[in-house]
PDB file of C-alpha atoms in Angstrom:
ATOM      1  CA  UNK A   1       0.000   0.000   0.000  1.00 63.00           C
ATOM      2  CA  UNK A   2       2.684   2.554   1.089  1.00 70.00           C
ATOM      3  CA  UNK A   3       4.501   2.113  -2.113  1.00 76.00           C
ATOM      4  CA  UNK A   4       1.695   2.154  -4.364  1.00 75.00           C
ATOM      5  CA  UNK A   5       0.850   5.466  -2.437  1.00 75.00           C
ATOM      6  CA  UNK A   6       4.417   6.843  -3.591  1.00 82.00           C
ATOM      7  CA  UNK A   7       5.520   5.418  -6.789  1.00 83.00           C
ATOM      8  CA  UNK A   8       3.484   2.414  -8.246  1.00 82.00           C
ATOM      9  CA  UNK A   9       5.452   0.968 -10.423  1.00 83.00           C
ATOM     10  CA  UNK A  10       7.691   0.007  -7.446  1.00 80.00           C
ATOM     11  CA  UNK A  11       5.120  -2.761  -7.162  1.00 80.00           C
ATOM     12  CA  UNK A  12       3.668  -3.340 -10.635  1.00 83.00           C
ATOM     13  CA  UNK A  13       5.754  -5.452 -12.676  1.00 87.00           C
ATOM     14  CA  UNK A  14       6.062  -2.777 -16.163  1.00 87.00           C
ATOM     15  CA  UNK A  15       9.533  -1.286 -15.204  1.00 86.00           C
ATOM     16  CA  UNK A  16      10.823  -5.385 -15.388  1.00 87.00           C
ATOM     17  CA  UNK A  17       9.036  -5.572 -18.412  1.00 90.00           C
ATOM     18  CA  UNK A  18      10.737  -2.559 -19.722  1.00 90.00           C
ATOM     19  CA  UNK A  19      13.913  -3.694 -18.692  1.00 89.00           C
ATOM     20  CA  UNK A  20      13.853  -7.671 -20.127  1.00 92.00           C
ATOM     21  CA  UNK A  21      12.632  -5.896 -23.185  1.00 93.00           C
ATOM     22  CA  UNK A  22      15.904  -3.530 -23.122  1.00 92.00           C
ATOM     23  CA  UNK A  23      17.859  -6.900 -22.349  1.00 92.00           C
ATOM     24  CA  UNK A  24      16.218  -8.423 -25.558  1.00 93.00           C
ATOM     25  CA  UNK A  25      17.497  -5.852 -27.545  1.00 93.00           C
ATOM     26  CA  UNK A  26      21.048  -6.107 -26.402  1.00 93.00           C
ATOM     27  CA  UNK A  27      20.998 -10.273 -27.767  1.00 94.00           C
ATOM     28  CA  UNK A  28      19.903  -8.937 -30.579  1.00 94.00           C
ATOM     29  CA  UNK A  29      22.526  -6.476 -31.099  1.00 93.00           C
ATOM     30  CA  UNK A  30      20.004  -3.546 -31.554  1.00 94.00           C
ATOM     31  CA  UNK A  31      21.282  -1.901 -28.115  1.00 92.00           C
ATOM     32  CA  UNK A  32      24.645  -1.954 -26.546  1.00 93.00           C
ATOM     33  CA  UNK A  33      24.878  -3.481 -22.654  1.00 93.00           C
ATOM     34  CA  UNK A  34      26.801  -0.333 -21.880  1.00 94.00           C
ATOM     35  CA  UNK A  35      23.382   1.923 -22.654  1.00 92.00           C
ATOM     36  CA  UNK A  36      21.230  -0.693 -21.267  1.00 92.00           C
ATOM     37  CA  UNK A  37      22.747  -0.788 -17.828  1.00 93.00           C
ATOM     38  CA  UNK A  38      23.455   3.622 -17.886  1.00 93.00           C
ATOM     39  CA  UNK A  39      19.653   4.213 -18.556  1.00 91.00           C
ATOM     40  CA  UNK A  40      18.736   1.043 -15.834  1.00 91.00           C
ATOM     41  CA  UNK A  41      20.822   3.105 -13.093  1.00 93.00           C
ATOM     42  CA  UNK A  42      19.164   6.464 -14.074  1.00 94.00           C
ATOM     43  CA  UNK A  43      15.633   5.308 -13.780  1.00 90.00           C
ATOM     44  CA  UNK A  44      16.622   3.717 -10.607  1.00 90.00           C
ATOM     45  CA  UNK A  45      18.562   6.756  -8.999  1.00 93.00           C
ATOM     46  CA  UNK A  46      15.599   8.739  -9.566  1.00 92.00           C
ATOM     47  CA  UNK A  47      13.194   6.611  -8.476  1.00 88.00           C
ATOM     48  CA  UNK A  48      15.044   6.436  -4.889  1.00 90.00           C
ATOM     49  CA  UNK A  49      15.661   9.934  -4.897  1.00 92.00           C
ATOM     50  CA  UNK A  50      11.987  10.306  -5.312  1.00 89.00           C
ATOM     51  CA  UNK A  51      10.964   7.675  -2.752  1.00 87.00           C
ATOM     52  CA  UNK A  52      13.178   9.623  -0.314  1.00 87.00           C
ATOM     53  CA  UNK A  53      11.828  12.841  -0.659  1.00 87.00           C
ATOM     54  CA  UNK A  54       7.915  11.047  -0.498  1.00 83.00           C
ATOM     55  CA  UNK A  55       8.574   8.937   2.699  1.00 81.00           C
ATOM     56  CA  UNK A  56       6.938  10.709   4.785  1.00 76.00           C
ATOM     57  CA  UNK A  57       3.366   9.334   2.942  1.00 73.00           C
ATOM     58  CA  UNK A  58       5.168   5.825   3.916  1.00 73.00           C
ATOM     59  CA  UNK A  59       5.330   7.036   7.596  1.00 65.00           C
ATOM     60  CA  UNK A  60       1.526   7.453   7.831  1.00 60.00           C
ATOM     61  CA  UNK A  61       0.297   4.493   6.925  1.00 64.00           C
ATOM     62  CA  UNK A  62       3.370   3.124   9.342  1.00 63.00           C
ATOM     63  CA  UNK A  63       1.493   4.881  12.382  1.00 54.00           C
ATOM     64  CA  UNK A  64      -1.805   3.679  11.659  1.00 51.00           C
ATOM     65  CA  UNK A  65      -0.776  -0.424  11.629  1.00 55.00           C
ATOM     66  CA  UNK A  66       2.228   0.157  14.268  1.00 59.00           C
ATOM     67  CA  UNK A  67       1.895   0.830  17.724  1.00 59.00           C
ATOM     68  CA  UNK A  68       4.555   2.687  19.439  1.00 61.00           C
ATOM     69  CA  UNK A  69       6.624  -0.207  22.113  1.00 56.00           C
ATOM     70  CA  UNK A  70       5.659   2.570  24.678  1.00 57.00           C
ATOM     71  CA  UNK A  71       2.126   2.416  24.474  1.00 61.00           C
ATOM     72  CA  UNK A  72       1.961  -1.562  24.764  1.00 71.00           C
ATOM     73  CA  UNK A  73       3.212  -4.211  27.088  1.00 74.00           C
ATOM     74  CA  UNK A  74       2.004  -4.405  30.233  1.00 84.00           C
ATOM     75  CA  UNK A  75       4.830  -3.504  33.774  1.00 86.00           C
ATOM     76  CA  UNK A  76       6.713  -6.757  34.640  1.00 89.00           C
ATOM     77  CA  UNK A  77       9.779  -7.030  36.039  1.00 89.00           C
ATOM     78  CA  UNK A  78      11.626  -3.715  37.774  1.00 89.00           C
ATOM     79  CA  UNK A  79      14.983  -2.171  36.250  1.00 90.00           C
ATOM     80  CA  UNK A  80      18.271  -2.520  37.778  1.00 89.00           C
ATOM     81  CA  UNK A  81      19.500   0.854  36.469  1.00 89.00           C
ATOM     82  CA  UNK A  82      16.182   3.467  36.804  1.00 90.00           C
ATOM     83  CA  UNK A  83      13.943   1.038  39.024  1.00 90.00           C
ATOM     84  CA  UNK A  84      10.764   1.258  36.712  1.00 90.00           C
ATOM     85  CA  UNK A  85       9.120  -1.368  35.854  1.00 90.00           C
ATOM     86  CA  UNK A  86       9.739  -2.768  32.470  1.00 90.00           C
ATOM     87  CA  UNK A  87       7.036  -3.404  29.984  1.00 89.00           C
ATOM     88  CA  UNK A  88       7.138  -7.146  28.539  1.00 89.00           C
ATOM     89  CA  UNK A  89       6.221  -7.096  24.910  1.00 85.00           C
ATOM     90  CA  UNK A  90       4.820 -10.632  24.090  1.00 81.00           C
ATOM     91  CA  UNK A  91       6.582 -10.456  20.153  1.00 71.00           C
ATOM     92  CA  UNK A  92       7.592 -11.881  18.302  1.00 74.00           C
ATOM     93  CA  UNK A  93      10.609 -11.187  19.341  1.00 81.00           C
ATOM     94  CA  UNK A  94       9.256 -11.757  23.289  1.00 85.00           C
ATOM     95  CA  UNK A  95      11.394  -8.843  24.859  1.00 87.00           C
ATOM     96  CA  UNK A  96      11.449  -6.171  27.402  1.00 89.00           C
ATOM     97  CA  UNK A  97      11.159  -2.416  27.038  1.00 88.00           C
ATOM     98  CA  UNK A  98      12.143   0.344  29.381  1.00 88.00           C
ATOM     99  CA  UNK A  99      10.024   3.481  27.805  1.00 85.00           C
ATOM    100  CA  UNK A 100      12.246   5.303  29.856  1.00 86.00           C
ATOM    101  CA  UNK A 101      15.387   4.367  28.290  1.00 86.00           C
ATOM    102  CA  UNK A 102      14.127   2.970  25.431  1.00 82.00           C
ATOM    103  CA  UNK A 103      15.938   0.313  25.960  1.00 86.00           C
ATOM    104  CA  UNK A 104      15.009  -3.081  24.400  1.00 87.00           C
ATOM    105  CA  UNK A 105      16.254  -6.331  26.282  1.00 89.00           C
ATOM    106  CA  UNK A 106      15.585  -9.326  24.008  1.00 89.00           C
ATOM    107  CA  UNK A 107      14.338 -12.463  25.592  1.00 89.00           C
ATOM    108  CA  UNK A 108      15.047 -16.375  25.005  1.00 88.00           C
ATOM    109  CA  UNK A 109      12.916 -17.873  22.302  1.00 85.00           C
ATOM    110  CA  UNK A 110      11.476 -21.283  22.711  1.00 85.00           C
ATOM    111  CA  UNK A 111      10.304 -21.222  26.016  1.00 87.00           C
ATOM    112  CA  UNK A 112       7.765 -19.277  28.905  1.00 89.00           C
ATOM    113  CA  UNK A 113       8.824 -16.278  30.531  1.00 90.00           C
ATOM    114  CA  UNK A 114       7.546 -15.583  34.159  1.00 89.00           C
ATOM    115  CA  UNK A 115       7.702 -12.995  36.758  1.00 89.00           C
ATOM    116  CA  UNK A 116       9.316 -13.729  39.915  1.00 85.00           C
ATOM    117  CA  UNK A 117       8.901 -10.380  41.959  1.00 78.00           C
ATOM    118  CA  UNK A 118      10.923  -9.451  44.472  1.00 83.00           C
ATOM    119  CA  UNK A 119      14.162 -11.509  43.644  1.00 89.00           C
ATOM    120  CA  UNK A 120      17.029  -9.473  42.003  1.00 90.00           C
ATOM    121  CA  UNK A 121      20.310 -10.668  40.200  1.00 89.00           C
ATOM    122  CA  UNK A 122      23.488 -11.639  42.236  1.00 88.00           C
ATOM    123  CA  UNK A 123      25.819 -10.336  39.753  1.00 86.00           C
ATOM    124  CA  UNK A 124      27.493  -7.076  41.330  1.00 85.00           C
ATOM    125  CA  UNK A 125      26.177  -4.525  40.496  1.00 84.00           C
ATOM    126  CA  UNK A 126      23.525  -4.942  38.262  1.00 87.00           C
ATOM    127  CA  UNK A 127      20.355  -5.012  40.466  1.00 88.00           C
ATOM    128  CA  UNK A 128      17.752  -6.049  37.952  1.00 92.00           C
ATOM    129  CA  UNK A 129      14.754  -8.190  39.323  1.00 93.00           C
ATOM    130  CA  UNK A 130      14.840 -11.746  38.241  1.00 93.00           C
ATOM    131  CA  UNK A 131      12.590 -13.545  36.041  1.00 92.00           C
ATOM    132  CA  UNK A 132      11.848 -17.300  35.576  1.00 91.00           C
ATOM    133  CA  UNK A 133      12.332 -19.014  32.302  1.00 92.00           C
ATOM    134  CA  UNK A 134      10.993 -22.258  31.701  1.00 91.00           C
ATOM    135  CA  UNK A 135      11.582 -24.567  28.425  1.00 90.00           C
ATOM    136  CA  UNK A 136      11.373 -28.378  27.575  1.00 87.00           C
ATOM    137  CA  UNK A 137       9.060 -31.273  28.554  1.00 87.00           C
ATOM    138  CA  UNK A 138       8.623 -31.501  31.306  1.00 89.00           C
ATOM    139  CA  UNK A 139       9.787 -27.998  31.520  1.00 87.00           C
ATOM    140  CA  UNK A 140      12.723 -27.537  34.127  1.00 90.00           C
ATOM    141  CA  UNK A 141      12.709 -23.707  34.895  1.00 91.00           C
ATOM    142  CA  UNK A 142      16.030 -21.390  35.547  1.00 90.00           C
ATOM    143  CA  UNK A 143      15.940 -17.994  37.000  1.00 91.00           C
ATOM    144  CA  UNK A 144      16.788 -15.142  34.167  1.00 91.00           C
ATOM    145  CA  UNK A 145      18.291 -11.271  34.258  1.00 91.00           C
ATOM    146  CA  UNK A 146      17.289  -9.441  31.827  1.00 91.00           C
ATOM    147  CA  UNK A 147      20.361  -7.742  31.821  1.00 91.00           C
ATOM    148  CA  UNK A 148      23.244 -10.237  32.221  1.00 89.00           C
ATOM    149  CA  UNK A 149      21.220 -12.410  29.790  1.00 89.00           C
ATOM    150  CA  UNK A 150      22.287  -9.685  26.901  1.00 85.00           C
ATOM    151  CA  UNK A 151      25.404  -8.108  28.314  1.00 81.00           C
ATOM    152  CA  UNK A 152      28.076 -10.317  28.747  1.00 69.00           C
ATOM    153  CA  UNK A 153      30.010  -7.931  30.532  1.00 69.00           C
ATOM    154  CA  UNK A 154      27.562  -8.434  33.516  1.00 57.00           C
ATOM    155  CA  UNK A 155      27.486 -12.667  33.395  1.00 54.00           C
ATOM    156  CA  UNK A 156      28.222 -15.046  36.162  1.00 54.00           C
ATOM    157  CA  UNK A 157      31.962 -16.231  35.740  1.00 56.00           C
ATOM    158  CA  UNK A 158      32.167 -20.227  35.614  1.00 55.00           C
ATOM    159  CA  UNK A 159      34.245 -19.845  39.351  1.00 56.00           C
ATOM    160  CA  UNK A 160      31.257 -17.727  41.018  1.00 53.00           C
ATOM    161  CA  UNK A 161      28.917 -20.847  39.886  1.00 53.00           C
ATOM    162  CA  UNK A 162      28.227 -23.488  43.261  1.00 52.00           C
ATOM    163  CA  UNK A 163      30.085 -26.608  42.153  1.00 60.00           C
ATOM    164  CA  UNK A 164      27.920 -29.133  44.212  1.00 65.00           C
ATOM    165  CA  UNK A 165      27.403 -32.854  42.821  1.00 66.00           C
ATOM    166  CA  UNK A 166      23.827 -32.048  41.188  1.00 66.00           C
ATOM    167  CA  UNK A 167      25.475 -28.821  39.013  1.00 66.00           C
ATOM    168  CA  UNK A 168      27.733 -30.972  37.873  1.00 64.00           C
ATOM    169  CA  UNK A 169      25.903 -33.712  36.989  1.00 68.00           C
ATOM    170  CA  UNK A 170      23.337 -31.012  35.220  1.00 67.00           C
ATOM    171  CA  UNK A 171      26.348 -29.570  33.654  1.00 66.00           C
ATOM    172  CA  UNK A 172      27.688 -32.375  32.150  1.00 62.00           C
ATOM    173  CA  UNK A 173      24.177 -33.516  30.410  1.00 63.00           C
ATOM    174  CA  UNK A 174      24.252 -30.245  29.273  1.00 61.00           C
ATOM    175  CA  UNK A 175      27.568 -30.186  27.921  1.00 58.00           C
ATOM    176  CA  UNK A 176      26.398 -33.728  25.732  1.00 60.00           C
ATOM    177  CA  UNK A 177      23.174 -32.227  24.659  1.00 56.00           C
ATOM    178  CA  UNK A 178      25.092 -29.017  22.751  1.00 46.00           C
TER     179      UNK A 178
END
């Protein structure tokens, strides 16, 4: 719709027409490639200049089938950094959104995000309240930061990890599955 509203034959299919016809003409030596390919780029740098200067029609219909990540998602888990709650955006992509900080922390895929209120990350300095992420059958669920889970800089080293018999035993089935 948006680029029929700026430039139609974006979407119609005469400008390949006109080209394969062009093309048909250089096999049959009644047009040189050179030509061809100069008048090919012309049409086309016009018609982006064009759509450039009309994309503000584009941005219209944009608004009116796009909702802004502020105005959806409902409060779920607080911030480590402001202390607002962030907004969880069901997706796809799942994530979470901090309207204010605009700032987008993706989720894992393939499995059920939950709150767990009142429980915040271990990691130094990072603060954020925890959520619970389940995944499998049955499904075995694992506490989540928001945070650490997409900064690396704020993840658990492998010595701050408990070594008792059961994390190792989980570690090494873990370590065969991957």
């Amino acid at each position: 719709q948006g680029y029929h509203l700026i430039d139609s034959s974006l979407v119609l299919p005469q400008v390949r027409a006109d080209i394969e016809t062009q093309c048909g003409k250089i096999a049959k030596g009644q047009a040189s490639m050179e030509e061809v390919i100069s008048k090919a780029i012309k049409l086309f740098g016009e018609k982006f200049d064009y759509f450039v200067k009309s994309i503000d029609k584009m941005d219209v219909l944009f608004g009116a089938s796009f909702s802004k990540l502020e105005e959806i998602g409902k409060p779920f888990t607080r911030c480590g950094l402001t202390r607002r709650y962030l907004s969880y955006i069901p997706g796809p992509p799942v994530r979470l959104y901090n309207k204010y900080t605009e700032t987008v922390y993706p989720l894992p895929l393939g499995g059920d995000v939950k709150q767990w209120t009142g429980r915040h990350c271990p990691v130094e300095g990072c603060n954020f309240e925890l959520c619970l992420y389940a995944v499998g059958a049955p499904p075995r669920t694992f506490p989540l930061c928001p945070r650490c889970f997409n900064d690396p800089d704020y993840a658990l080293d492998m010595e701050e990890i408990p070594s008792d018999p059961v994390d190792k035993e989980d570690e090494g089935k873990e370590r065969k599955i991957q």
